mmCIF file of C-alpha atoms in Angstrom:
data_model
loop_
_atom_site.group_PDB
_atom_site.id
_atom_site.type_symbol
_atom_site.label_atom_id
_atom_site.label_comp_id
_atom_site.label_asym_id
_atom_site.label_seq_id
_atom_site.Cartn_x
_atom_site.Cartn_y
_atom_site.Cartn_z
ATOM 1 C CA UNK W 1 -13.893 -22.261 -71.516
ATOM 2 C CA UNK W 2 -13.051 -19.890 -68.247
ATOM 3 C CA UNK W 3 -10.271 -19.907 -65.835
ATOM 4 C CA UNK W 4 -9.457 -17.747 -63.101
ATOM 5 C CA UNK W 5 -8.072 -17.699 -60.233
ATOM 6 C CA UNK W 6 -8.844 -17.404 -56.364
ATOM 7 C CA UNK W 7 -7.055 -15.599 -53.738
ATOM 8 C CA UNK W 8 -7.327 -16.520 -50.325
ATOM 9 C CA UNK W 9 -5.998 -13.695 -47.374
ATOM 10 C CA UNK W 10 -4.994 -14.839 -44.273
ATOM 11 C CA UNK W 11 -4.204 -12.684 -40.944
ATOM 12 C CA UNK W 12 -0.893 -13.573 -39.202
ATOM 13 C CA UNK W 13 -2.114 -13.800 -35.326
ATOM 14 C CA UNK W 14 1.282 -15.435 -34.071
ATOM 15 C CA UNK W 15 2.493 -11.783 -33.191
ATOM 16 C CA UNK W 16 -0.322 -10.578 -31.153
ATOM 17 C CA UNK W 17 -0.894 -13.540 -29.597
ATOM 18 C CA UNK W 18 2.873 -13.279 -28.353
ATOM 19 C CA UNK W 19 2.807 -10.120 -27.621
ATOM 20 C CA UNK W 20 -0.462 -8.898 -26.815
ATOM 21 C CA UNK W 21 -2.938 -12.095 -25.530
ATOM 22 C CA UNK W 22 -0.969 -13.692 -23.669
ATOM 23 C CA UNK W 23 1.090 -11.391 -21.874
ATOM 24 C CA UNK W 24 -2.733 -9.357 -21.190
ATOM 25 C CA UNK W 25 -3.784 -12.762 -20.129
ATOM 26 C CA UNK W 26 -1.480 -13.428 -17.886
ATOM 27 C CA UNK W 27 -1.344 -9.986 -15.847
ATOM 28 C CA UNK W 28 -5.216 -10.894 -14.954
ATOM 29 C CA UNK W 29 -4.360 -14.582 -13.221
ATOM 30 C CA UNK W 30 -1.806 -11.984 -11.383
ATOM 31 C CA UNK W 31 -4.257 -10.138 -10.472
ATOM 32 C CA UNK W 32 -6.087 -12.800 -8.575
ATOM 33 C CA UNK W 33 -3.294 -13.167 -6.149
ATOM 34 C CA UNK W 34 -4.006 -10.235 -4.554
ATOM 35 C CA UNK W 35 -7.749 -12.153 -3.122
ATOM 36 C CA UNK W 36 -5.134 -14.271 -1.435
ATOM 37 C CA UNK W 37 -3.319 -11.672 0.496
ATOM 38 C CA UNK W 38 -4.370 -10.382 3.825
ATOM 39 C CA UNK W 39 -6.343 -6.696 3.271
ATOM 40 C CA UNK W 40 -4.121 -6.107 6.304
ATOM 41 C CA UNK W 41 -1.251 -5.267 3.973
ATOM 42 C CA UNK W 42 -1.992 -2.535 1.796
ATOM 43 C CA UNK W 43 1.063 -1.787 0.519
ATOM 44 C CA UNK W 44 1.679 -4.936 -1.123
ATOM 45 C CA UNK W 45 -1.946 -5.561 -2.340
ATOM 46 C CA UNK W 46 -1.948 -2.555 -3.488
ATOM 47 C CA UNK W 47 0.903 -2.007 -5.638
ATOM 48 C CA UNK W 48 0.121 -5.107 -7.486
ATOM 49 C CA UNK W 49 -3.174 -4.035 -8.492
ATOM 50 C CA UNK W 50 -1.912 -0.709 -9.630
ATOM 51 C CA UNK W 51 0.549 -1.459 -11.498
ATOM 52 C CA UNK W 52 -0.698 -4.700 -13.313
ATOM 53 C CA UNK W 53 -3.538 -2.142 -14.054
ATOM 54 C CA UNK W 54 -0.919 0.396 -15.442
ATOM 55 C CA UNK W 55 0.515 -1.633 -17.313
ATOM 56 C CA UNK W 56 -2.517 -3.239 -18.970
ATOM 57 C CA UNK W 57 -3.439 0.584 -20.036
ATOM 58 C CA UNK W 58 0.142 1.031 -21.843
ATOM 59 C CA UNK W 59 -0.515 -2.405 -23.820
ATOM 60 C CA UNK W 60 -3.658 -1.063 -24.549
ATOM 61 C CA UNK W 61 -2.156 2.278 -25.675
ATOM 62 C CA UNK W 62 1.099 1.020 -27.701
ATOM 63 C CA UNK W 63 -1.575 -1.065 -29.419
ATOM 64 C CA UNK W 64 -3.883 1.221 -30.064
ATOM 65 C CA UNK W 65 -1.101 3.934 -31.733
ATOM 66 C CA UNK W 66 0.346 1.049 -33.911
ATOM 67 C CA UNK W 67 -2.975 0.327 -35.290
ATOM 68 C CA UNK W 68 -3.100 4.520 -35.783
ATOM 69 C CA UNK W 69 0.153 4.409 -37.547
ATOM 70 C CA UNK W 70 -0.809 1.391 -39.840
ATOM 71 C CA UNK W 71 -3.973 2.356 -40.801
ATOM 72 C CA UNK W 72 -2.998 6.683 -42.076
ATOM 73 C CA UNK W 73 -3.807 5.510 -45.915
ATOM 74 C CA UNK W 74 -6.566 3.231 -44.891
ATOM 75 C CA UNK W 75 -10.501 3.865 -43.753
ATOM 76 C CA UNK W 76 -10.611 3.720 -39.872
ATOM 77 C CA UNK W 77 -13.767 1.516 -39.446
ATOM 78 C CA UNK W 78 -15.579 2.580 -36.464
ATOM 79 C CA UNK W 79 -16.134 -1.018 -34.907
ATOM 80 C CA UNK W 80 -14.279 -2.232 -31.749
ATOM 81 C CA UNK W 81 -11.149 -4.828 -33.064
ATOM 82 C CA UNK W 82 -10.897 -8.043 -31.953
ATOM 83 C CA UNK W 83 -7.917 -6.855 -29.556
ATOM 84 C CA UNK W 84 -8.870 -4.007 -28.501
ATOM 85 C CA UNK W 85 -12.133 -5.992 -27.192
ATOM 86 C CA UNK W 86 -9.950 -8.291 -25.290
ATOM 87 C CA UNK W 87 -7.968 -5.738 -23.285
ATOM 88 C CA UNK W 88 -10.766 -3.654 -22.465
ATOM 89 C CA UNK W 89 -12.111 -6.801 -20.879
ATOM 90 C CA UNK W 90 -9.074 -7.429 -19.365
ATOM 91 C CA UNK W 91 -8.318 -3.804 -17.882
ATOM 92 C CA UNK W 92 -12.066 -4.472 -16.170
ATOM 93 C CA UNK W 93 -11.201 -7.598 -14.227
ATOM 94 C CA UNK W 94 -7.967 -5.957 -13.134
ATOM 95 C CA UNK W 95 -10.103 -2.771 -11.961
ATOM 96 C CA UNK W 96 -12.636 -4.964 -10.636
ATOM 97 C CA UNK W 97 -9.912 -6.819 -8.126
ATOM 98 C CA UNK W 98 -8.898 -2.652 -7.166
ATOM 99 C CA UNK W 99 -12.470 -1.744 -6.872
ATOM 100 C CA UNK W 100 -12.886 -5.180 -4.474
ATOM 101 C CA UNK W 101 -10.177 -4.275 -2.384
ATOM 102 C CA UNK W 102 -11.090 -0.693 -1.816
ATOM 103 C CA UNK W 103 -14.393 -1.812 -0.945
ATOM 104 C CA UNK W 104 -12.756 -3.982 1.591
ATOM 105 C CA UNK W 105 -10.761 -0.820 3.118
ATOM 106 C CA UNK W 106 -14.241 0.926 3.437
ATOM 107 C CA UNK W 107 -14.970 -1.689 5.496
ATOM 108 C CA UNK W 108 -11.979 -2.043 7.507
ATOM 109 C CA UNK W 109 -12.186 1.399 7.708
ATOM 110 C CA UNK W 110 -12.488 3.081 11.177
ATOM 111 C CA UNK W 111 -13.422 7.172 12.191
ATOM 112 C CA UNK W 112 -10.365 8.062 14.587
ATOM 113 C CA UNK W 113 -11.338 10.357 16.849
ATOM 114 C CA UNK W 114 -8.523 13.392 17.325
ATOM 115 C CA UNK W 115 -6.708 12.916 21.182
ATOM 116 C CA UNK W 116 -6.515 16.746 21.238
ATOM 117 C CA UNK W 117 -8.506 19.487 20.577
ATOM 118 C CA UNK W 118 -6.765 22.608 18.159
ATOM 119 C CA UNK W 119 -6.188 24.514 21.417
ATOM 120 C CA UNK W 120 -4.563 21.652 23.253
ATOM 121 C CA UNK W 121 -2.106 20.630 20.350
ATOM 122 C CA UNK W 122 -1.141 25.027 20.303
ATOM 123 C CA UNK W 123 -0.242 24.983 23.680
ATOM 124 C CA UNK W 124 1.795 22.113 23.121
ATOM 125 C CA UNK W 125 3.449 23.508 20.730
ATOM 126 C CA UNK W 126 4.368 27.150 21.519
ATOM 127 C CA UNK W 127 4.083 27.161 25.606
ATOM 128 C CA UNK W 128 5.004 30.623 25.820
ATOM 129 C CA UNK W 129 1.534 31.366 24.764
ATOM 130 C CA UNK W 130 0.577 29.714 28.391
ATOM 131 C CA UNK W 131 2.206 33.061 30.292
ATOM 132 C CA UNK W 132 1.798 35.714 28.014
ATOM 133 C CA UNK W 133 5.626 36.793 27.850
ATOM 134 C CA UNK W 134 6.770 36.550 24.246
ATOM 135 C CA UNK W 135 10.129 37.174 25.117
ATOM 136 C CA UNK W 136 10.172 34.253 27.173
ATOM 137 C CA UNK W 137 12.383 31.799 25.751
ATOM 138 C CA UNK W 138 10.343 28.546 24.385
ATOM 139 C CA UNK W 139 11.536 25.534 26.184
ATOM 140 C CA UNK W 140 11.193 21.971 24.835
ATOM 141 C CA UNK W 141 9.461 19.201 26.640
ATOM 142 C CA UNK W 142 11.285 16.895 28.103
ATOM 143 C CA UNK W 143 11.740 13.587 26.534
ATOM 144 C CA UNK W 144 11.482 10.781 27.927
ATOM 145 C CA UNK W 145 15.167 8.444 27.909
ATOM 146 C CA UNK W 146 12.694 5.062 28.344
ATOM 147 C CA UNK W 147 11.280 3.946 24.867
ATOM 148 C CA UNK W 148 9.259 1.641 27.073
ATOM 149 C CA UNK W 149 7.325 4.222 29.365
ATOM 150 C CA UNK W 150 5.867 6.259 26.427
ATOM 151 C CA UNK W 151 2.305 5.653 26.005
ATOM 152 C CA UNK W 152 1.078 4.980 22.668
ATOM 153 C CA UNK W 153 -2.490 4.971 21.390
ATOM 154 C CA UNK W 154 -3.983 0.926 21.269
ATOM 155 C CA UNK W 155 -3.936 -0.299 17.796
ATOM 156 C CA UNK W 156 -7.133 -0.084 15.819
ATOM 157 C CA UNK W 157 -8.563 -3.528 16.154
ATOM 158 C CA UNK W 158 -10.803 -5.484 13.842
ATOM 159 C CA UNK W 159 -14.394 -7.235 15.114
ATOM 160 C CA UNK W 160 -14.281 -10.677 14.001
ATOM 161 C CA UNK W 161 -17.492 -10.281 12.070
ATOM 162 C CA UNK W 162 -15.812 -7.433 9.806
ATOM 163 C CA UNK W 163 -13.110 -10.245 9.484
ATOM 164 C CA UNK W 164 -14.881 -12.860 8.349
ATOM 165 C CA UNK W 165 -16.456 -10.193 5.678
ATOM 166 C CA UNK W 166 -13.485 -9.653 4.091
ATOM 167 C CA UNK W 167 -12.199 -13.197 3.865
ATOM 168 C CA UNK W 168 -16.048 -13.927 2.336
ATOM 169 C CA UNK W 169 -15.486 -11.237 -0.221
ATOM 170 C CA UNK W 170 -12.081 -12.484 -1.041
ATOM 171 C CA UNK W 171 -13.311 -15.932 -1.292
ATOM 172 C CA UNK W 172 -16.200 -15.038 -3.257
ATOM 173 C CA UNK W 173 -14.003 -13.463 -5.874
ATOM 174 C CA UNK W 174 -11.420 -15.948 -5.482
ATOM 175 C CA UNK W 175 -13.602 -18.567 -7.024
ATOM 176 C CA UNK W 176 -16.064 -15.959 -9.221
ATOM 177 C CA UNK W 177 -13.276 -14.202 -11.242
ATOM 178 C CA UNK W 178 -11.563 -17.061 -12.467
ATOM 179 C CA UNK W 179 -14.110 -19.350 -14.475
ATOM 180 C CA UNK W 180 -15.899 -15.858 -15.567
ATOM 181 C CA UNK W 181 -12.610 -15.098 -17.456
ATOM 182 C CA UNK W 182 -12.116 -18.519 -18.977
ATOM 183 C CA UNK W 183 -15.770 -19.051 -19.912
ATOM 184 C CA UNK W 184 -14.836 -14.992 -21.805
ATOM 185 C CA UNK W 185 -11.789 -16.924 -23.496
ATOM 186 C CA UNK W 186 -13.678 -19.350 -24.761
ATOM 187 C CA UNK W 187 -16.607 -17.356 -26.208
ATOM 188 C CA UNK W 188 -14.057 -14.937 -27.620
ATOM 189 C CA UNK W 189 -11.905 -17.245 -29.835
ATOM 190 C CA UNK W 190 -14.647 -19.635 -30.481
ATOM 191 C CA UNK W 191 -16.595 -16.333 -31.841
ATOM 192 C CA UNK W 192 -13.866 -15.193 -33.985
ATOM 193 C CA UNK W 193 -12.575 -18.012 -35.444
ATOM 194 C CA UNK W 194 -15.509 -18.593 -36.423
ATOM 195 C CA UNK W 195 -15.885 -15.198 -37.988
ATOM 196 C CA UNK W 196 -12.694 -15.681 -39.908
ATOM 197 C CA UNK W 197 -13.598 -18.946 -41.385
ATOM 198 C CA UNK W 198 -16.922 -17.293 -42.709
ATOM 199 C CA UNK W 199 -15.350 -14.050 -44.240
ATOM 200 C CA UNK W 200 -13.314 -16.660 -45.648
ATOM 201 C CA UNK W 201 -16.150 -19.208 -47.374
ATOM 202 C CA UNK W 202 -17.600 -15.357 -48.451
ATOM 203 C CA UNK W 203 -14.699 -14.331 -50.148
#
């Protein structure tokens, strides 16, 4: 006669999920909002891609030093985790959308030519240099009282074709990003779910 018995290990994913997937998963569908906002406003588009990607980079830090801390009086196995695969993937889509809109600004960029040369903008500033006499006391230009009569440079305008560019690359990414992402989400827990179950029939 034998006996024995089995023990069967089990990893508790509830917490990461909560606090790591899906808050990691989320931040990228933010990310895609920015495709539908005018390149026009940089400010905005902008600031959304930075700081989803900032904040991406401290999930993947805080994660990264609790894993550190939990592992001092175990082996640190030199394969990439599970999470850690996950939010380097999604810190790329989120710098992919900031690399897409800077290569939109390239594009929308323009080469402003200077209205004055360095001579020019001197004069205008110290006149005395006009006359010679430094003891001449500097006088101000006058200003004038109508807001209306100052002339202003015309504002830097866009060719259609450089338009339509943009909204093409927007729209290209619009509908690219998104099923690229799920089809990753897919692969990934398929993958290792099926990994668990076979360290599991193993064991």
């Amino acid at each position: 006669a034998a006996c024995g018995f089995q023990v069967r290990l089990q990893r508790k994913q509830m917490q990461y999920q909560i606090q790591v997937y899906l808050p990691s998963f989320m931040f990228v569908v933010t990310s895609w909002v920015s495709f539908l906002i005018k390149p026009e406003v940089v400010p905005g588009r902008m600031a959304l891609l930075v700081t989803l990607f900032l904040v991406l980079i401290n999930i993947f830090n805080s994660v990264r030093t609790n894993l550190t801390n939990f592992r001092e009086q175990a082996p640190i196995s030199s394969r990439l985790n599970a999470v850690d695969l996950y939010l380097v993937v999604c810190v790329f889509f989120v710098f992919s959308a900031l690399m897409e809109y800077a290569a939109i600004l390239m594009l929308l960029k323009k080469r402003r030519k200077p209205k004055r040369t360095i001579d020019e903008g001197l004069k205008t500033i110290f006149p005395m240099a006009r006359n010679g006499d430094v003891n001449q006391p500097v006088q101000r230009p006058e200003r004038k009282k109508n807001n209306y009569a100052v002339s202003r440079a015309p504002p830097d305008t866009i060719t259609p074709h450089k338009q339509a560019l943009c909204d093409n690359i927007d729209a290209w990414a619009l509908w690219i990003s998104p099923p690229v992402f799920l089809f990753f989400n897919l692969v990934y827990w398929v993958a290792y779910r099926h990994v668990n179950e076979f360290e599991f029939d193993n064991t």
